[in-house]
PDB file of C-alpha atoms in Angstrom:
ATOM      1  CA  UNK W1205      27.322  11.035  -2.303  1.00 35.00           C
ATOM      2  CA  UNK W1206      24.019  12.439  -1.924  1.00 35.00           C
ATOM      3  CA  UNK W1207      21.266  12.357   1.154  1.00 37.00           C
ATOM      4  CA  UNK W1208      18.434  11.822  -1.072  1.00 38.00           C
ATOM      5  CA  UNK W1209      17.132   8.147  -0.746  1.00 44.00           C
ATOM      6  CA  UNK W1210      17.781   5.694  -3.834  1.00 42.00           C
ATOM      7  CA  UNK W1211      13.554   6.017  -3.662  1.00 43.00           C
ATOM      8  CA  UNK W1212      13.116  10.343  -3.588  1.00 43.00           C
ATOM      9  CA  UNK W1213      11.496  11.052  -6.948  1.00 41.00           C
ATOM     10  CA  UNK W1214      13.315  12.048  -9.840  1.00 38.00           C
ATOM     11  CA  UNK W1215      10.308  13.740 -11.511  1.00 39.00           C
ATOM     12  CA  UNK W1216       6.906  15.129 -10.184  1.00 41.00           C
ATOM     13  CA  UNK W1217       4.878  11.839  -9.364  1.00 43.00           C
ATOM     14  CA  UNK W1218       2.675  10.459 -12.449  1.00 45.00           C
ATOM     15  CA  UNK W1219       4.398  13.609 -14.983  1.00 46.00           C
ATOM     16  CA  UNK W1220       5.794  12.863 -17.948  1.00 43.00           C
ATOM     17  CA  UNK W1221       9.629  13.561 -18.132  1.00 49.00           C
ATOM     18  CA  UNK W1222      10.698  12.646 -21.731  1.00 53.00           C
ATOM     19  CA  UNK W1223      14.844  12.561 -20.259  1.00 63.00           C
ATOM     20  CA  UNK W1224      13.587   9.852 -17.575  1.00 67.00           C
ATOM     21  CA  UNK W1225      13.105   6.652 -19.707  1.00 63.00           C
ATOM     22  CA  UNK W1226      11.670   4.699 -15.929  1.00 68.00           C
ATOM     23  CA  UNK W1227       8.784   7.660 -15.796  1.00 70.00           C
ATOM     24  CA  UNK W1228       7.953   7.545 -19.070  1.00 65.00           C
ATOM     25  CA  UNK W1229       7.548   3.962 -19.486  1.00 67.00           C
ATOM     26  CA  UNK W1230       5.232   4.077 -16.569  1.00 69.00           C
ATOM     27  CA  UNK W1231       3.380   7.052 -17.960  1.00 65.00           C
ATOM     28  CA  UNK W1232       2.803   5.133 -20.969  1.00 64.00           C
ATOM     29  CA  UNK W1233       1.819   1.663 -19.382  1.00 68.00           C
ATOM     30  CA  UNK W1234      -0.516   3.521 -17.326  1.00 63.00           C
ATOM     31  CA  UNK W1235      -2.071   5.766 -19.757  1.00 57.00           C
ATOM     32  CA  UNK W1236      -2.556   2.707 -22.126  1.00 57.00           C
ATOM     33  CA  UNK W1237      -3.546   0.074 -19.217  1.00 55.00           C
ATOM     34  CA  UNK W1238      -5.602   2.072 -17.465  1.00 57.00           C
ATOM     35  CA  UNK W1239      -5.815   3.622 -13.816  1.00 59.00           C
ATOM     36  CA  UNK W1240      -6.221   0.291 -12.240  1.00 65.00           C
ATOM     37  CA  UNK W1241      -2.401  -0.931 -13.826  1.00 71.00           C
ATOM     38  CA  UNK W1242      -0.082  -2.045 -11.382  1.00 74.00           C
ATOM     39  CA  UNK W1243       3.243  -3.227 -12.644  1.00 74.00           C
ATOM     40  CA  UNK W1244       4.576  -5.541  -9.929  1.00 78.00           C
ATOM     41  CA  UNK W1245       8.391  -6.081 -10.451  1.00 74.00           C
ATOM     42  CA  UNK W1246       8.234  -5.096 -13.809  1.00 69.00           C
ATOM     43  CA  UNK W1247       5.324  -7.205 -14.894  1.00 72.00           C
ATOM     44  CA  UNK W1248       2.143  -5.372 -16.204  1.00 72.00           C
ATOM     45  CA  UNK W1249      -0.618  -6.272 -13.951  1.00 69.00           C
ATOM     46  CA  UNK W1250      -4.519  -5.032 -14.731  1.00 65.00           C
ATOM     47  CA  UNK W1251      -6.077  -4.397 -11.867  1.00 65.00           C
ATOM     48  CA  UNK W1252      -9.218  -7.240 -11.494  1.00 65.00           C
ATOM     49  CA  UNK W1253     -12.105  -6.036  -9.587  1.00 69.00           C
ATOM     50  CA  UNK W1254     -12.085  -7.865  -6.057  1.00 75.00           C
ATOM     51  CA  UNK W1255     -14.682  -9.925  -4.960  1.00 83.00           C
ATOM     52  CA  UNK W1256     -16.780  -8.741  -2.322  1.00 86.00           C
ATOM     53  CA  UNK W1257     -15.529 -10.324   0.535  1.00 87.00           C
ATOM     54  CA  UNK W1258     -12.297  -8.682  -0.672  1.00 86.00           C
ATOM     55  CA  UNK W1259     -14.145  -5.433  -0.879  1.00 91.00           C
ATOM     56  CA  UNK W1260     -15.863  -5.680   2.777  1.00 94.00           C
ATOM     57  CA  UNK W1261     -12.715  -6.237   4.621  1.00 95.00           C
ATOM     58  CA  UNK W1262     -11.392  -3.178   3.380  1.00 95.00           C
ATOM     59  CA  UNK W1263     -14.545  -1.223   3.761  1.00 96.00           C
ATOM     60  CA  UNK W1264     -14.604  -2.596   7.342  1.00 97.00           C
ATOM     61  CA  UNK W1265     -11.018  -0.979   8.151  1.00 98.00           C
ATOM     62  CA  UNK W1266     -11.617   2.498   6.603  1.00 97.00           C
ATOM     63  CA  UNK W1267     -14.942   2.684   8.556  1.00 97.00           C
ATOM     64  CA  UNK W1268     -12.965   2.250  11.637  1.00 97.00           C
ATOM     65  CA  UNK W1269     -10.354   4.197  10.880  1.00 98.00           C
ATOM     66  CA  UNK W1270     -11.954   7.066   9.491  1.00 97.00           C
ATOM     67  CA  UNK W1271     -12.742   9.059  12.367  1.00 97.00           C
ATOM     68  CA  UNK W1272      -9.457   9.464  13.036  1.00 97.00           C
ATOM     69  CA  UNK W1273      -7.934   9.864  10.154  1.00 97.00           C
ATOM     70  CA  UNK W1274     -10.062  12.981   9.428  1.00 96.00           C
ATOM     71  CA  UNK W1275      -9.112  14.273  12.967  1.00 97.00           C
ATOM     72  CA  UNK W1276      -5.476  14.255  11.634  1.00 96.00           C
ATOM     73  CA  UNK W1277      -6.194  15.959   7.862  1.00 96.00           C
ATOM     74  CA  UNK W1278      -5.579  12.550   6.096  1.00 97.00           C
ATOM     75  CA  UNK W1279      -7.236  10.843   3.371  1.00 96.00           C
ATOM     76  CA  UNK W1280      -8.111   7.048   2.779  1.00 96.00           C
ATOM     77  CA  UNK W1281      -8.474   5.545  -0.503  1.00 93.00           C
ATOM     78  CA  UNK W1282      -6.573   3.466  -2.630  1.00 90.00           C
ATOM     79  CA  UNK W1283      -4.824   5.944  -4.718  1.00 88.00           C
ATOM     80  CA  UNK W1284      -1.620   5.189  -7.215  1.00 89.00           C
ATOM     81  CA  UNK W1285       1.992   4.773  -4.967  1.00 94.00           C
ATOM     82  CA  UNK W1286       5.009   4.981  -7.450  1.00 92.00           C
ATOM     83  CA  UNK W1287       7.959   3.187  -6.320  1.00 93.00           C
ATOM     84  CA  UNK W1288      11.152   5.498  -8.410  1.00 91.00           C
ATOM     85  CA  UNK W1289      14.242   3.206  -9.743  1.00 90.00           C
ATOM     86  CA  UNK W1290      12.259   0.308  -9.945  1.00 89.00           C
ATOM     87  CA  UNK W1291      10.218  -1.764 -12.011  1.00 85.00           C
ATOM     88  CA  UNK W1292       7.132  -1.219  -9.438  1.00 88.00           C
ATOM     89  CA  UNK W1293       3.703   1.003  -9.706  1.00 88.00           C
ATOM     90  CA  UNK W1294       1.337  -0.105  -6.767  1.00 91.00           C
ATOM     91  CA  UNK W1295      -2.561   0.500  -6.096  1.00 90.00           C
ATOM     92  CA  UNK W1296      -2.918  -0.535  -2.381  1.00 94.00           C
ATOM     93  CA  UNK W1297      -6.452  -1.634  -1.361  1.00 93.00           C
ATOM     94  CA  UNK W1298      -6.167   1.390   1.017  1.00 96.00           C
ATOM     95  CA  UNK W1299      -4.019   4.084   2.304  1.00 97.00           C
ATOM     96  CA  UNK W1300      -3.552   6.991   4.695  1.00 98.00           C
ATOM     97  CA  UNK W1301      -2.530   9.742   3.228  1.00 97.00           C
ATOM     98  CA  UNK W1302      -1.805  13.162   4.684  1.00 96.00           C
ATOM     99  CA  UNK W1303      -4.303  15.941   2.682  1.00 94.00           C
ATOM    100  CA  UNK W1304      -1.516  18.147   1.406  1.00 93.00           C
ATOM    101  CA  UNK W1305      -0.005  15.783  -0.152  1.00 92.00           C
ATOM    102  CA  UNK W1306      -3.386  13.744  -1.826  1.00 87.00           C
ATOM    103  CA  UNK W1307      -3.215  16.390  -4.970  1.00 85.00           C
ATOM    104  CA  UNK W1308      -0.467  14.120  -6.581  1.00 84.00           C
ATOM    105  CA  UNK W1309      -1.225  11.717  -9.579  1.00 82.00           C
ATOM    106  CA  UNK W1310       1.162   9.029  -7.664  1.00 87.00           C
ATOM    107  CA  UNK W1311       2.720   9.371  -4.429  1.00 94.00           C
ATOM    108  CA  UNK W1312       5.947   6.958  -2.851  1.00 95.00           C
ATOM    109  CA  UNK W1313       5.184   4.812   0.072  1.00 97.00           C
ATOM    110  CA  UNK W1314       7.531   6.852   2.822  1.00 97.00           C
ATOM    111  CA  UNK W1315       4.341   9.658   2.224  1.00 97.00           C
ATOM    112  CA  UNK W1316       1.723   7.505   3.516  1.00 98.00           C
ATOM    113  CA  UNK W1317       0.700   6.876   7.134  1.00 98.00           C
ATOM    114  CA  UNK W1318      -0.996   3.779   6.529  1.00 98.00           C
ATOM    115  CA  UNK W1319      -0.734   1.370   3.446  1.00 98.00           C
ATOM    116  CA  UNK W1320      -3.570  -2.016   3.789  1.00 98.00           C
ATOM    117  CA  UNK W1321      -3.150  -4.851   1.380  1.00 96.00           C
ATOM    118  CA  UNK W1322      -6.085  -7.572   0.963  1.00 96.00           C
ATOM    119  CA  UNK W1323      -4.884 -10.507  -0.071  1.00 94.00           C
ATOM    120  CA  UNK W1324      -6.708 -12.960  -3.055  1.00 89.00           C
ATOM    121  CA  UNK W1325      -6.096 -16.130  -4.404  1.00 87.00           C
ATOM    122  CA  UNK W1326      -4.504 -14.286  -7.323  1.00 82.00           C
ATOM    123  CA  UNK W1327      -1.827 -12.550  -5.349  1.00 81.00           C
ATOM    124  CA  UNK W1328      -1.137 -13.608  -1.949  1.00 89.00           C
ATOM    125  CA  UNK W1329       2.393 -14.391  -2.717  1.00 90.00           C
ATOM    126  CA  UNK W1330       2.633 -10.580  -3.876  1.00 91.00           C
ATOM    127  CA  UNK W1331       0.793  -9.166  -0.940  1.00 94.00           C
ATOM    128  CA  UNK W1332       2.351 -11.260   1.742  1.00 95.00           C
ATOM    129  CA  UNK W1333       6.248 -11.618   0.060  1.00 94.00           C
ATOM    130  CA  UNK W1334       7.071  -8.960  -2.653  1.00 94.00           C
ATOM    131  CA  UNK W1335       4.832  -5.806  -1.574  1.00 95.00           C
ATOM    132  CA  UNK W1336       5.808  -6.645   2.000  1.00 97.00           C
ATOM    133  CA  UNK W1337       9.278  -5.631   1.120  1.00 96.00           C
ATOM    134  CA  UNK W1338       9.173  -2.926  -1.229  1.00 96.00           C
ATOM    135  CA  UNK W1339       6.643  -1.118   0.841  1.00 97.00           C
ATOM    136  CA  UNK W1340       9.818  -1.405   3.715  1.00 97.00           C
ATOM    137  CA  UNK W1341      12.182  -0.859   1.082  1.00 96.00           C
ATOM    138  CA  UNK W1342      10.610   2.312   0.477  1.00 97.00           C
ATOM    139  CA  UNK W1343       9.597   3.433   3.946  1.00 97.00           C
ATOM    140  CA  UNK W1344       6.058   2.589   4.500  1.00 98.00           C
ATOM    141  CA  UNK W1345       5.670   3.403   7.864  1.00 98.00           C
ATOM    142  CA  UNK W1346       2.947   0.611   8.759  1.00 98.00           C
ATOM    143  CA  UNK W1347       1.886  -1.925   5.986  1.00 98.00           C
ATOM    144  CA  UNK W1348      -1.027  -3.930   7.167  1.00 98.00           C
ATOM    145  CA  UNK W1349      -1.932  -7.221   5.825  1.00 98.00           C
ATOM    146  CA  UNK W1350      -5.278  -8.373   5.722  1.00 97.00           C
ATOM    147  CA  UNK W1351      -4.933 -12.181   4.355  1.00 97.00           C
ATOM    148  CA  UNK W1352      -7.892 -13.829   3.338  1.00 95.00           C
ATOM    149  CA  UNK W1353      -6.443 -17.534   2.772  1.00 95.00           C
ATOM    150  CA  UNK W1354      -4.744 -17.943   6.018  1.00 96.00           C
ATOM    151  CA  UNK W1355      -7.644 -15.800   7.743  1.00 97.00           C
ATOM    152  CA  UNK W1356      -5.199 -13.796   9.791  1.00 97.00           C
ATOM    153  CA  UNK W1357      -3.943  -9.910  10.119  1.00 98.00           C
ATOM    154  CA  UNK W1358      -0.495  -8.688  10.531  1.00 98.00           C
ATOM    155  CA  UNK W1359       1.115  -5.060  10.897  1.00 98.00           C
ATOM    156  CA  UNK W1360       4.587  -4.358  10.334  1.00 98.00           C
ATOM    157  CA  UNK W1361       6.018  -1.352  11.529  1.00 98.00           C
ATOM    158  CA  UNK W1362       9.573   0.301  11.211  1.00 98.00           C
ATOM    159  CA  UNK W1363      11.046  -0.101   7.674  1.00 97.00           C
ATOM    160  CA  UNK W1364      14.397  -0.272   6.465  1.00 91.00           C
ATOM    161  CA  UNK W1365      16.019  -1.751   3.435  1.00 86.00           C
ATOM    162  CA  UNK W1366      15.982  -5.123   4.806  1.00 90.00           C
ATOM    163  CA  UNK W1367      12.553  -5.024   5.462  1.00 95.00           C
ATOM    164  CA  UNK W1368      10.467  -4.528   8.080  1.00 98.00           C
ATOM    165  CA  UNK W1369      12.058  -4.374  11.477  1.00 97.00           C
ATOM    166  CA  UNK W1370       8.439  -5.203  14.039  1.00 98.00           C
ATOM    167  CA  UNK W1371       5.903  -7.255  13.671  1.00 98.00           C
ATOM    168  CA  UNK W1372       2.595  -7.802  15.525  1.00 98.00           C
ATOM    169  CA  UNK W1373       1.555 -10.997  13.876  1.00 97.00           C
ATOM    170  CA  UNK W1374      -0.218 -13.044  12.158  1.00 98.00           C
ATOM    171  CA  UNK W1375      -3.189 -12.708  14.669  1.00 98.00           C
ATOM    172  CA  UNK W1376      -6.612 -14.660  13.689  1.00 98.00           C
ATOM    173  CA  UNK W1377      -9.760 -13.335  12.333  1.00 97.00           C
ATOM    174  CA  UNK W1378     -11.384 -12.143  15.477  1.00 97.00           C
ATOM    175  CA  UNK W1379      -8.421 -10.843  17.570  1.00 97.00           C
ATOM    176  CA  UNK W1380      -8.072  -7.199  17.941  1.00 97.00           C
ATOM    177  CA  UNK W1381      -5.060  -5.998  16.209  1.00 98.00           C
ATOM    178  CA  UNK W1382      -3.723  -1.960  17.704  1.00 97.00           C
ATOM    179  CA  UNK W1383      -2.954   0.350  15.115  1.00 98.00           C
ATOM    180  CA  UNK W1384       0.256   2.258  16.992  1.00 97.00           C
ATOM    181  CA  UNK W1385      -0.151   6.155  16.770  1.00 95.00           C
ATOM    182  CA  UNK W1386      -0.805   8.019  14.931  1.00 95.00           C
ATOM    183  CA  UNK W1387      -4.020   6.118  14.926  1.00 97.00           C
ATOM    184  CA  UNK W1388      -3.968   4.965  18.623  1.00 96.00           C
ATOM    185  CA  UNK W1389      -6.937   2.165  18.127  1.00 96.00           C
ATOM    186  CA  UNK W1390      -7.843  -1.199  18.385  1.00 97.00           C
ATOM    187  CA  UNK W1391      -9.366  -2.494  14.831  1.00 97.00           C
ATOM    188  CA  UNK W1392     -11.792  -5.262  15.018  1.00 97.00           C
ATOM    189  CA  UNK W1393     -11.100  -8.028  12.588  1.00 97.00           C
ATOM    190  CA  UNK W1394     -13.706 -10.508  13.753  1.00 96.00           C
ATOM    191  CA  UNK W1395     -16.057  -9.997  10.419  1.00 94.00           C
ATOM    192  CA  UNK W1396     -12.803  -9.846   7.890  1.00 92.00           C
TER     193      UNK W1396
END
């Protein structure tokens, strides 16, 4: 039996391997869809652009959080996350990425620090339900959910296959919410 994870890659992140039928489909759906594709349990998704209260929330986070995520050599942004053996390609509204790993076309959620979803009226459901545990599934260390609707923030913190094992949440609009270490800070959510 091996010690990989169901999850390790098969194939380097976003390459095409022509003898790996689940990165090739990808490859094409993305190359034909676009960068802003998401497939979300094996249904195509096109990225819409957010509205700008979707937009401000996470602008608001990576302002705070920057400082310290340059102190540790990470990167913000919402870059592609491949999730291997499954029917999932995400594009967070942010992550936390360390640098030497940033150079990949896709990356898996266990190599992120951070991963912030924002929800809309259009996906909530998938924010709050189906992302919340695949990002565990796949060993997210902290997801962070932002949801608009319910105006309220929750973190979730130590992954496993069942899902996420702590939570510190849901916490109103307005109540400071501590990012654990690495980050070590409280982020102010009162204009989310």
């Amino acid at each position: 039996m091996s010690s990989q994870p169901h999850w390790a890659p098969r194939a380097a992140a976003g390459s095409y391997a022509p003898d790996d039928p689940e990165t090739a489909l990808k490859y094409a759906i993305r190359h034909h869809g676009g960068d802003r594709v998401q497939i979300v349990e094996g249904v195509i998704q096109q990225v819409v652009p957010p509205t700008w209260g979707h937009e401000k929330a996470a602008a608001l986070i990576r302002r705070q959080i920057d400082p310290v995520v340059q102190k540790m050599g990470c990167l913000s942004g919402s870059g592609n996350l491949d999730l291997p053996g499954s029917g999932n390609w995400y594009v967070p509204d942010l992550a936390v990425v360390p640098e030497d790993v940033a150079e990949a076309d896709a990356l898996v959620p266990h190599q992120t620090l951070l991963v912030v979803e924002v929800t809309s009226e259009s996906n909530g459901d998938t924010d709050r339900i189906v992302k919340r545990r695949r990002y565990a599934e796949y060993g997210a260390p902290l997801y962070l959910l932002v949801d608009r609707q319910e105006r309220s923030c929750t973190l979730y913190a130590e992954p496993g296959e069942l899902g996420y094992r702590s939570v510190d949440g849901p916490h109103p609009f307005g109540t400071p919410l501590r990012l654990p270490e690495p980050f070590g800070l409280d982020l102010d959510t009162a204009e989310f």
